[in-house]
XYZ file of C-alpha atoms in Angstrom:
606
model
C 11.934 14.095 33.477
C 11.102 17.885 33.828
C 13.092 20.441 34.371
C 11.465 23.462 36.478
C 12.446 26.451 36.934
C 11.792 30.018 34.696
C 14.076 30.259 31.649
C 17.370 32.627 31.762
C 15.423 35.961 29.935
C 17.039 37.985 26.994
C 18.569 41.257 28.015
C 17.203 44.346 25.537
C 19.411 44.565 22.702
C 19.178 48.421 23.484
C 21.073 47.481 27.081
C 24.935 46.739 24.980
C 26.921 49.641 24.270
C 28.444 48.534 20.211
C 31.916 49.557 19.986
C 31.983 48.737 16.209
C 30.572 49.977 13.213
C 29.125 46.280 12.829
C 25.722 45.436 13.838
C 25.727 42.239 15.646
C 23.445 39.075 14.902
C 20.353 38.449 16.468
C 22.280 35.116 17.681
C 24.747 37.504 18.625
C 22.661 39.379 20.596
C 20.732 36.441 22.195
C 24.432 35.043 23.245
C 25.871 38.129 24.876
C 22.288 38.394 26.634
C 22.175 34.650 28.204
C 26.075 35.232 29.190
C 24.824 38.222 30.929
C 21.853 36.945 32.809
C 24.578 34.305 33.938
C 26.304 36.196 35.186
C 23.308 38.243 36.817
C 22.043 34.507 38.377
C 25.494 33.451 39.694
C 26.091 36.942 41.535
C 22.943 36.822 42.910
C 22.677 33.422 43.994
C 26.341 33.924 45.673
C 24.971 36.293 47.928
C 22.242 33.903 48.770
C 19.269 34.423 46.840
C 17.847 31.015 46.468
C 15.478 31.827 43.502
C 18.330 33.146 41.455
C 20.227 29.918 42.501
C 17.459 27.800 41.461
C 17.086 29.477 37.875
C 20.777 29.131 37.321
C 20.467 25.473 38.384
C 18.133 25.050 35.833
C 19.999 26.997 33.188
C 22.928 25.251 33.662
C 21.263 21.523 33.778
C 19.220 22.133 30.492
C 22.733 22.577 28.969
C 23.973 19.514 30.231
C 26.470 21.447 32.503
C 25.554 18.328 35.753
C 28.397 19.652 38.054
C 27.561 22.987 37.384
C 24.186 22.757 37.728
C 23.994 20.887 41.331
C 25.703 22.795 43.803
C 23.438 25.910 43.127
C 20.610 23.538 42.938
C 21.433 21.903 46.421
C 21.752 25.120 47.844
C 18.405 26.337 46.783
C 16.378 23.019 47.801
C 18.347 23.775 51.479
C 16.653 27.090 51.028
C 13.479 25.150 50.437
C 12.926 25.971 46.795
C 10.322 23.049 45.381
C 11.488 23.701 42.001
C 15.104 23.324 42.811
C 14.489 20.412 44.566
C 12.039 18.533 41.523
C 15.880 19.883 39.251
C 17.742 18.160 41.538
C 16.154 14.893 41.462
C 16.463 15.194 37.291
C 19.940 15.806 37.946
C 20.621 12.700 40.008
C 18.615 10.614 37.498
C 20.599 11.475 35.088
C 23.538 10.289 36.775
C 22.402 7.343 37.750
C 21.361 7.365 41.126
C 17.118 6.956 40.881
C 16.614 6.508 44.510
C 18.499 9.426 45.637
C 16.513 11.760 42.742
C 13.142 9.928 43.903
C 13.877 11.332 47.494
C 14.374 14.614 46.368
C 11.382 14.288 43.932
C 9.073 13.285 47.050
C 10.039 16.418 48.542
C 9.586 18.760 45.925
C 6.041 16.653 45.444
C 4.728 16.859 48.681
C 5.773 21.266 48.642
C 3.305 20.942 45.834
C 5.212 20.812 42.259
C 3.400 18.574 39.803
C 6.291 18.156 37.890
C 7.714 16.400 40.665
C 4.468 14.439 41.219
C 4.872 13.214 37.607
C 8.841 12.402 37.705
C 7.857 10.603 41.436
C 5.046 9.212 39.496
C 6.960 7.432 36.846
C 10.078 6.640 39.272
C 7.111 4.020 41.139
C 5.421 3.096 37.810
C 9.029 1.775 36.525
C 9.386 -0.274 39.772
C 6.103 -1.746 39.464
C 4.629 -0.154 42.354
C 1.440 1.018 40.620
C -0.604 2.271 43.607
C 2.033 4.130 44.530
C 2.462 5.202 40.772
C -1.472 6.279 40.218
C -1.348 8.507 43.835
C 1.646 10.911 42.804
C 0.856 10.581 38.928
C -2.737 11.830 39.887
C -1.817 14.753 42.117
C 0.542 15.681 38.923
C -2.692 15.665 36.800
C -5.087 17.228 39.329
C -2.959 20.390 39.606
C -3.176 20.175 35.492
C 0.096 18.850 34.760
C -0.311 17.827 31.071
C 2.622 15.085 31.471
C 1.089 13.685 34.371
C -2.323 13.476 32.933
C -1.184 11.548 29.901
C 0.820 8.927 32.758
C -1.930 8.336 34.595
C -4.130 7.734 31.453
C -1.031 5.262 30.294
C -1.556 3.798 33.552
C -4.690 3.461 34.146
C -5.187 2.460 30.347
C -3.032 -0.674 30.807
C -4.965 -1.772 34.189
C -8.675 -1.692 31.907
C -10.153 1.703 34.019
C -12.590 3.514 32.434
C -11.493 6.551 33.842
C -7.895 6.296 31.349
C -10.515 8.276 28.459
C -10.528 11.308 31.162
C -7.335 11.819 31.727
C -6.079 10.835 27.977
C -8.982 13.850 26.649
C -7.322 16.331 29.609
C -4.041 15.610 28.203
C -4.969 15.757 24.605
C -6.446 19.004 25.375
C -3.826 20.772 26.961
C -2.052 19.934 23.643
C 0.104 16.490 24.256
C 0.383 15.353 21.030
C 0.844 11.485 21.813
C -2.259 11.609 23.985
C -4.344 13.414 20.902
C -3.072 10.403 18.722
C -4.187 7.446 21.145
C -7.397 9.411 22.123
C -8.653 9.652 18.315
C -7.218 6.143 17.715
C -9.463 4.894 20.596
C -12.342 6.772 19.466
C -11.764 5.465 15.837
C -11.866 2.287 17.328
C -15.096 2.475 19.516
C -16.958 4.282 16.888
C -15.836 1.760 13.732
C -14.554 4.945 11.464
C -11.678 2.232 10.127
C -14.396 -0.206 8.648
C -15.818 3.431 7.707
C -19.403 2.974 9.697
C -19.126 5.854 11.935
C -21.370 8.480 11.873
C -20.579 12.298 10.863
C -19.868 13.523 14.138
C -17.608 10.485 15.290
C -15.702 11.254 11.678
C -15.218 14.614 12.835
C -14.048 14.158 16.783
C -11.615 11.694 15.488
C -10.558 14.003 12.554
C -9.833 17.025 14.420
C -7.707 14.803 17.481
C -5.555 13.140 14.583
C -5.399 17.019 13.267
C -4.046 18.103 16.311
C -1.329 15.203 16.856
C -0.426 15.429 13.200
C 0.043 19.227 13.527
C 2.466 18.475 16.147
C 4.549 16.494 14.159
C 3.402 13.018 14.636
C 3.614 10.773 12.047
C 1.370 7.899 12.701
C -1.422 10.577 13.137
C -0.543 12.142 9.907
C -1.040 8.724 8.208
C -4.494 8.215 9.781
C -5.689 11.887 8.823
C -4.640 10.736 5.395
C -6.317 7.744 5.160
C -9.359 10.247 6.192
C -9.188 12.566 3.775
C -8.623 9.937 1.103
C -11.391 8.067 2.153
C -13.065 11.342 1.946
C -11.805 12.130 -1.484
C -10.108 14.945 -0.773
C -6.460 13.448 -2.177
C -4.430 16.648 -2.252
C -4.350 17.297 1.174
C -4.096 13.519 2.162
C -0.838 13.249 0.004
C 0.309 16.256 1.918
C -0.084 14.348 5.269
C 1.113 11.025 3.715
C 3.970 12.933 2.130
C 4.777 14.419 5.680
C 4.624 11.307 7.368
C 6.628 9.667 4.898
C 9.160 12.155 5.323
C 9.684 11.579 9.398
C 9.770 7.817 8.485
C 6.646 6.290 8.439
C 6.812 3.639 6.137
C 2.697 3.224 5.897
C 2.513 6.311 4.769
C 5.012 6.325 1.994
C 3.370 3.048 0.822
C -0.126 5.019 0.954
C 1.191 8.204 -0.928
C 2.959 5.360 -3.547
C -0.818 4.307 -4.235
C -2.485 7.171 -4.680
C 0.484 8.699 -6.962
C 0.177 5.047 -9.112
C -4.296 6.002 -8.839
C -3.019 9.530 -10.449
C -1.283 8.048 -13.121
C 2.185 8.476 -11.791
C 3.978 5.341 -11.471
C 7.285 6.113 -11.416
C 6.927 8.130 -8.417
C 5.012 5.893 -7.108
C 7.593 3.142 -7.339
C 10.323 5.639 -5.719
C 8.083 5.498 -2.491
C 7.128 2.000 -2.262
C 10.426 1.094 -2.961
C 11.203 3.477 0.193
C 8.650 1.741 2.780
C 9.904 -1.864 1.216
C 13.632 -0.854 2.189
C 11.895 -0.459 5.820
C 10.307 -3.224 5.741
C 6.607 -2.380 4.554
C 5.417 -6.206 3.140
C 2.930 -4.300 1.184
C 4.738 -1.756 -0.879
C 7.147 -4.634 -1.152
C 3.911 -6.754 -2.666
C 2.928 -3.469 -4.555
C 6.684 -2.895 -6.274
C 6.183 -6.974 -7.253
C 2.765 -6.401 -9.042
C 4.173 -3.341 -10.759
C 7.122 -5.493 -12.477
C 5.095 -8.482 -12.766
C 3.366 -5.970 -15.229
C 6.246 -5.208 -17.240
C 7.003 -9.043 -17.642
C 10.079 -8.440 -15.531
C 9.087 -11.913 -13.304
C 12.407 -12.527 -11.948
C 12.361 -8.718 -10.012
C 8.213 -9.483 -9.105
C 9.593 -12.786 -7.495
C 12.414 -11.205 -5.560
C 9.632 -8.119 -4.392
C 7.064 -10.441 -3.776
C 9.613 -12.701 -1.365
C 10.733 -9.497 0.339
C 7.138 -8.929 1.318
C 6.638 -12.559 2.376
C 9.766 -11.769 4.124
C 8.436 -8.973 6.358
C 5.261 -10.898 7.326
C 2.899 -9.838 4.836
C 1.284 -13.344 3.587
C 0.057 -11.887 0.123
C 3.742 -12.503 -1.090
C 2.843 -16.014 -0.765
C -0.173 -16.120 -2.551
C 1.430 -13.324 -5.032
C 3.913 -15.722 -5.977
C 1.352 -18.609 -5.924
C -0.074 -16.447 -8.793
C 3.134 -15.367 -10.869
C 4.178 -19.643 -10.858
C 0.308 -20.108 -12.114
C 0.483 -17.432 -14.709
C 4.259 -19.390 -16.251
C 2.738 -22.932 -15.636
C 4.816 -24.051 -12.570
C 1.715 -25.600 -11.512
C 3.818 -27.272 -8.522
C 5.001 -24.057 -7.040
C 1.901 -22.511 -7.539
C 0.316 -25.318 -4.691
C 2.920 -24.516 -2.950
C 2.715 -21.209 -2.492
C -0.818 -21.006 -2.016
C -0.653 -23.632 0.598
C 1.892 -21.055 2.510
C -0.374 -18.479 2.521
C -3.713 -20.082 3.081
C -2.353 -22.194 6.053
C -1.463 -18.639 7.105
C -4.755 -17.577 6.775
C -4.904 -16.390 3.801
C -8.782 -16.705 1.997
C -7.981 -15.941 -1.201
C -4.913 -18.268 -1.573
C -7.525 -21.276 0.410
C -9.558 -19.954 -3.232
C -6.930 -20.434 -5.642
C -5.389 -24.147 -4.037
C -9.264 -25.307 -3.894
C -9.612 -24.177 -7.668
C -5.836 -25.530 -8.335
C -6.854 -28.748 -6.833
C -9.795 -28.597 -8.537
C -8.392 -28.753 -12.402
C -6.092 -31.232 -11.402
C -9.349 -33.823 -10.555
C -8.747 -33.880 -6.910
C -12.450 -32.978 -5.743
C -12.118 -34.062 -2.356
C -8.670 -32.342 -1.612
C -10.892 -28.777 -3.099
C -13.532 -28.807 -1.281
C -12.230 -28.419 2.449
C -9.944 -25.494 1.218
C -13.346 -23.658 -0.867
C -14.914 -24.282 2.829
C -12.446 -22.457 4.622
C -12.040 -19.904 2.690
C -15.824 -19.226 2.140
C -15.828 -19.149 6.358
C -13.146 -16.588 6.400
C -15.306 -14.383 4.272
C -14.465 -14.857 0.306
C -17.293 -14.347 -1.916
C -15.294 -16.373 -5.155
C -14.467 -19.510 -2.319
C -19.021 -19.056 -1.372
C -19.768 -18.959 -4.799
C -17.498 -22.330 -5.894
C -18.836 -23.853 -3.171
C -22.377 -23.642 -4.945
C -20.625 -24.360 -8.214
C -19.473 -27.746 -6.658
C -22.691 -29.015 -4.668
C -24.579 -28.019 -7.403
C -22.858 -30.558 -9.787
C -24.180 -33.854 -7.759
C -27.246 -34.968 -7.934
C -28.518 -35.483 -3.955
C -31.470 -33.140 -2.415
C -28.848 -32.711 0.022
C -26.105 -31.070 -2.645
C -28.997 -29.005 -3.751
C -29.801 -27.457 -0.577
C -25.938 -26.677 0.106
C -25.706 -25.339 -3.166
C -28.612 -22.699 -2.628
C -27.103 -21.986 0.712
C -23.280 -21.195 -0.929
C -25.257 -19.146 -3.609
C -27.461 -17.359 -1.383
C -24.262 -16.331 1.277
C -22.617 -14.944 -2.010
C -25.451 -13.339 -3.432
C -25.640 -11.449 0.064
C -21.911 -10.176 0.024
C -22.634 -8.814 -3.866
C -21.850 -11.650 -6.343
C -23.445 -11.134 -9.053
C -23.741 -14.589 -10.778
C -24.182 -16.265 -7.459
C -27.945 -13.721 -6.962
C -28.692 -15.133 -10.765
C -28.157 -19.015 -9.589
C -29.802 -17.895 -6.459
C -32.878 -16.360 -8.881
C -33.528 -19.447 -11.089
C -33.621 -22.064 -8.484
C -36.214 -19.583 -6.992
C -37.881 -19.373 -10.181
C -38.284 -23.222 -9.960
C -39.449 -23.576 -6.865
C -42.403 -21.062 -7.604
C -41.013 -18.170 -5.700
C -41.711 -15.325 -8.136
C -41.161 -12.708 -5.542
C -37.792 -13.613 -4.115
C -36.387 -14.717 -7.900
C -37.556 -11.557 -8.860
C -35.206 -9.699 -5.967
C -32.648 -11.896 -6.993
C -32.367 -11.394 -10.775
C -32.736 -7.641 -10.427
C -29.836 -7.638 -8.081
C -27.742 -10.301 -10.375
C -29.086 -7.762 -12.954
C -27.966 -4.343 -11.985
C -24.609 -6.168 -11.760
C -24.495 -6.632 -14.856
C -25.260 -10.180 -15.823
C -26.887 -10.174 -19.097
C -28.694 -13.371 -18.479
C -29.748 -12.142 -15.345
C -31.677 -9.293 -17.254
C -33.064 -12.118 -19.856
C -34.713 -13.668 -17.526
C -36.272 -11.069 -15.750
C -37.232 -9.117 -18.783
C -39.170 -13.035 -19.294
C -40.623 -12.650 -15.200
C -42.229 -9.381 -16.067
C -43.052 -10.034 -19.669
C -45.271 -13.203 -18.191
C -46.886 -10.424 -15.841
C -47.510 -7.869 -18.542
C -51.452 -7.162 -19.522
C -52.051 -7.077 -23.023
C -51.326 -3.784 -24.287
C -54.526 -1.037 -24.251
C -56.093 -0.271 -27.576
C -56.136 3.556 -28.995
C -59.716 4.964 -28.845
C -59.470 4.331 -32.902
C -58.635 0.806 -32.086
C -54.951 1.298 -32.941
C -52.469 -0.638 -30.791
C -50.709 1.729 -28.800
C -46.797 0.675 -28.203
C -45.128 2.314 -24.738
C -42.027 0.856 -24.094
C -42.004 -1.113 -20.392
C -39.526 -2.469 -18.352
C -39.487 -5.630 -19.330
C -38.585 -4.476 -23.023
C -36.054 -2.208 -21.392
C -34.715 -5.098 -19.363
C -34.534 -6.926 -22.734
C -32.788 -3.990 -24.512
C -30.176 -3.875 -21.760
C -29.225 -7.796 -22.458
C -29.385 -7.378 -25.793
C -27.014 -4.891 -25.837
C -24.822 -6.970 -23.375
C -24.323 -9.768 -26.479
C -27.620 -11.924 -24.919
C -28.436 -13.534 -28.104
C -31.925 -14.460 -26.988
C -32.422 -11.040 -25.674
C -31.769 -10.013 -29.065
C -34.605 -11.969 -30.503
C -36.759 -11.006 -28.385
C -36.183 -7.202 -29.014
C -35.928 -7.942 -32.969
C -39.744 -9.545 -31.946
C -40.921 -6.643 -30.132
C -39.673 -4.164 -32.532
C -40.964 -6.353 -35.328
C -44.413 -6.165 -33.731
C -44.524 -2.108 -33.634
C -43.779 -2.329 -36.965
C -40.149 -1.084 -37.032
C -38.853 -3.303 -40.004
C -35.283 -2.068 -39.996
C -34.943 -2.514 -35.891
C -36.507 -5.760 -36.094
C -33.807 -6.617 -38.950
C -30.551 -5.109 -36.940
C -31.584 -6.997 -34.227
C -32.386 -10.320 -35.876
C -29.021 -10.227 -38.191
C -27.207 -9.677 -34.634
C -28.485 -12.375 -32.999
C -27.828 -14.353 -36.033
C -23.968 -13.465 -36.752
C -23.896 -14.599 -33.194
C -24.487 -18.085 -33.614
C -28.737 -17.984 -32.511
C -30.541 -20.016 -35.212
C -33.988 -18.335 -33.610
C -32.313 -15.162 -34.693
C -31.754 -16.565 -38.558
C -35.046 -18.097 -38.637
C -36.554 -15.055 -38.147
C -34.490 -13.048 -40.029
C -34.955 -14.824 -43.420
C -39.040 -14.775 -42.566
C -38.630 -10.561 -42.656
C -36.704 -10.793 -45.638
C -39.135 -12.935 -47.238
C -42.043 -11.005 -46.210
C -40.016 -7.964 -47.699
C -38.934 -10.000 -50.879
C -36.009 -11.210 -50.720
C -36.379 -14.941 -50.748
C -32.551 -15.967 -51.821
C -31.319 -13.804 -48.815
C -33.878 -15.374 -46.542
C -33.146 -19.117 -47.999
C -29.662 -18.382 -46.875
C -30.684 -17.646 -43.446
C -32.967 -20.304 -42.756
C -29.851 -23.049 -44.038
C -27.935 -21.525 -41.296
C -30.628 -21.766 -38.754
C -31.967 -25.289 -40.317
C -27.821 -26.609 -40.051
C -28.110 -25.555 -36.825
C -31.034 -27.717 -36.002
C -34.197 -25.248 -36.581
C -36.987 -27.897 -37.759
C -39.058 -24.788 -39.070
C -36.352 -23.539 -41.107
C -36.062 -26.629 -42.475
C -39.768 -26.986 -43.075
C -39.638 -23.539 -44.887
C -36.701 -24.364 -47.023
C -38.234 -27.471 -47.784
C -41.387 -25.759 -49.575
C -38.730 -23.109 -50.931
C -37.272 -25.716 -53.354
C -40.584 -27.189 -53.659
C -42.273 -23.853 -55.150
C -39.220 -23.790 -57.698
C -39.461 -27.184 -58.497
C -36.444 -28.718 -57.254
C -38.234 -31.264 -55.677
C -35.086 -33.771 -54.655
C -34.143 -30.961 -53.016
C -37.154 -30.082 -51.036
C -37.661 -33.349 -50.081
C -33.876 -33.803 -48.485
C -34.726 -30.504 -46.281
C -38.543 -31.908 -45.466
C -36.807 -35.088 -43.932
C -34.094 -33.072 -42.469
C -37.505 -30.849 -40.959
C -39.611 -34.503 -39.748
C -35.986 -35.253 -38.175
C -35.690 -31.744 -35.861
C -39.205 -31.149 -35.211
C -40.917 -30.547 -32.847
C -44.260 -32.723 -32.953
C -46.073 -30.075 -35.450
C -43.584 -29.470 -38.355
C -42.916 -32.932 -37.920
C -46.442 -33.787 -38.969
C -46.649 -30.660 -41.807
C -43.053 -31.759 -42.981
C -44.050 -35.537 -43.150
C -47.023 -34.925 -45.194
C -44.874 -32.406 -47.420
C -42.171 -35.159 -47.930
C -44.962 -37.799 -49.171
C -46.487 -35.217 -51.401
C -43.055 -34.445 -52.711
C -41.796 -38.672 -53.342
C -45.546 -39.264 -55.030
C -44.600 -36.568 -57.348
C -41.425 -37.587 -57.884
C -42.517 -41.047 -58.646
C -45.082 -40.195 -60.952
């Protein structure tokens, strides 16, 4: 409740005569001056001044002196002093008697005081008397009473009236630092800052209202101007909030600040915080000190961090420790634990039993958990989903399948947009596979970029001739599309670079390329290789190649080893590699190898 009345004022240092050599104190001074005006008040209100008996009143019941403080204050509400009277009612509140200090209030409120308006206010509110409650907290905030404006907003806040923003921004403004905090939390709110879609302005109202509250020593608001400014990326000043915040006891905020001192390289700081909010019962510092061992291999002190957390309500300690038993094998407590947290709610845990489920054969068990989870919003649970209706063979498991990989090609995934591109590509749909693959592309999927290097290569013109009919090469995006999965490990990409480099004439590219691809595994890539070395002379080195590629089921470089051994006359030889070459095809070295083979037994036979 408010006290009224003006505060005892310091006597002049200049007005004490010092009989020592010392100089007093400035507490000194500020003592002997308060004693004085005491005594100043109590002289003067003996002889009946009721403003000097009000003021003492008030002096005395700000220091807790009660029985001191109420017969001057009676006597100056007889006098008719409002103030006096609003003191008064304090006084009885504080010692227990509400009605008698609402009477008194009631008085003082009708003389005028808004303090008493907001005490009388309050006094209704508490009873549950609410009209009675919004009449004298609204005279308290019309006569701009910053204590009464924020009770009204409370109250009319709590009842749904639109009119609670008014009185919470009057508050606010007159510098109540609790009404500052809800007002930018409620514009945060309206304007979606937390899901960070607000515009610049909205950014800025809410900024400068958690400012002001956070200035004033609130905590809470110093964590949200944090989150701000770290949002914002300007992390020096939001560890100073955090750090502030932390230090009046908000446990967010020393879990925040433990982040961004782990993002900054620090961990052992970081762990002193989190380990600070756990002890207070923050489930995610509590999850964040678990990961942080569970790095170290020290399981046993993840598991006991990661229960803590599950322990305070935070449902990641479940699927945490769903994790930690999958990563030693526990298989068992791994279901378990995921089944904790996704009955919970958890998406990511429904994920990981659907996939657990999954590798142990139970199909049917999977799918309704990759189903929830893909409802609740995770990407993996859409794209497994796809994964799993695109595995049967019904129309109807193809459509669903499209639909999973489409939903997760919308929220970013990248190999869900490339699944989503080739089934476009086989329905026809050049221009949607197209929008597909580049997206599946710029995410880096090296197939992705394969195939749509292919989509634009099919589009490309054939390249114009120089005015001396000389071929000129300009690199397009299609070749740079190839480049990009080439360099990604795409062993067909690699070909098909070592092709087009081949074709400007760039022998040693075409080579690196080729002998890439090849070391890889691509018998395309050691086919072609051995026909550059040939070309360039070196038949043993290209023989070697085209064994690779023909052991790897290459019917050409079978065909071409085959007439190898023929030229040097091994001809058993050449004919074991010309049926190994009729055997692989396809349909055309079939025929050449077939006719190679005969020519090769009637020799041998002759």
């Amino acid at each position: 409740m408010d006290v009224m009345g003006d505060k005892a004022t310091l006597f002049e240092s200049g007005r004490f005569v010092q009989t020592s050599g010392e100089e007093p104190t400035r507490d000194e001074l500020s003592d002997m001056a308060d004693a004085e005006e005491e005594v100043r008040l109590g002289l003067a209100a003996q002889s009946g001044d009721a403003e000097a008996a009000s003021v003492l009143g008030a002096v005395l019941l700000r220091r807790g002196d009660l029985d001191g403080a109420e017969s001057h204050l009676r006597a100056a509400t007889a006098a008719g002093d409002r103030a006096a009277a609003n003191n008064l009612g304090v006084l009885l509140h504080q010692r227990g008697y509400p009605e008698e200090a609402a009477g008194w209030w009631r008085i003082a409120a009708v003389a005028g005081s808004a303090a008493a308006g907001h005490a009388l206010g309050r006094y209704h509110r508490e009873r549950g008397d609410e009209p009675a409650a919004e009449y004298w907290l609204r005279q308290s905030a019309e006569q701009g009473h910053v204590l009464g404006a924020y009770a009204l907003a409370d109250l009319l806040e709590h009842r749904g009236d639109v009119g609670a923003a008014h009185w919470m921004r009057a508050a606010a403004e007159r510098g109540h630092r609790e009404a500052a905090y809800r007002l930018a939390r409620s514009l945060d709110r309206a304007a979606g800052n937390e899901e960070g879609d607000g515009s610049d302005n909205a950014v800025a109202e809410v900024e400068q209202w958690y400012r002001q509250a956070a200035a004033r020593g609130h905590r809470r608001a110093a964590l949200h101007l944090g989150a701000i400014l770290e949002k914002r990326g300007e992390l020096k000043e939001a560890g100073r909030w955090y750090l502030t915040s932390a230090k009046d006891g908000e446990a967010r905020a020393a879990c925040a600040l433990g982040f961004l001192l782990r993002d900054a390289g620090d961990t052992e700081s970081a762990a002193v915080w989190w380990l600070r909010a756990a002890q207070d019962g923050d489930g995610n510092a509590a999850n964040a000190l678990g990961a942080l061992h569970a790095e170290r291999g020290e399981t046993q002190t993840a598991e006991r961090w990661y229960r803590a957390a599950l322990d305070a309500g935070d449902d990641n300690g479940a699927y945490n420790l769903g994790l930690l038993c999958a990563e030693q094998g526990r298989t068992a407590q791994a279901e378990q634990w995921y089944r904790r947290a996704a009955y919970a709610g958890h998406r990511e845990a429904a994920n990981a039993l659907a996939i657990l489920l999954l590798q142990g054969g139970d199909t049917t068990g999977a799918e309704p958990w990759f189903s929830k989870a893909a409802e609740a919003g995770s990407v993996d649970a859409a794209f497994n989903l796809g994964i799993l209706h695109s595995g049967r063979d019904t129309a109807q498991d193809a459509r669903m399948a499209l639909r999973w990989y489409e939903r997760a090609a919308a929220a970013g995934h990248t190999e869900a947009a490339l699944q989503v591109g080739i089934a476009r590509l086989r329905e026809g749909d050049e221009q949607e596979a197209e929008r597909h693959l580049r997206c599946a592309a710029g995410g880096g999927s090296a197939e992705a970029a394969y195939r749509l290097a292919t989509l634009l290569d099919a589009r490309r013109p054939p390249e114009p001739a120089h005015e001396l009919g000389e071929i000129v090469h300009e690199k397009t995006e299609c070749e740079e599309w190839y480049e990009r999965a080439a360099t990604q490990g795409h062993r067909r990409a690699q070909v098909r670079v070592g092709m087009l480099a081949a074709a400007r004439g760039d022998v040693v590219e075409a080579a690196r390329w080729y002998r890439t691809a090849a070391e890889a595994g691509s018998r395309n890539g050691a086919f072609n290789l051995g026909l550059l070395l040939a070309r360039e002379g070196s038949e043993p080195e290209a023989a070697m190649w085209w064994t690779r590629a023909a052991d790897a089921g290459h019917g050409r470089a079978a065909l071409r080893l085959a007439l190898v051994y023929a030229r040097r006359g091994e001809l058993a030889e050449g004919q074991r590699w010309a049926d190994r070459a009729v055997a692989l095809g396809p349909a055309e070295v079939s025929e050449r190898a077939g006719r190679l083979r005969d020519a090769l037994r009637e020799e041998l036979s002759a």
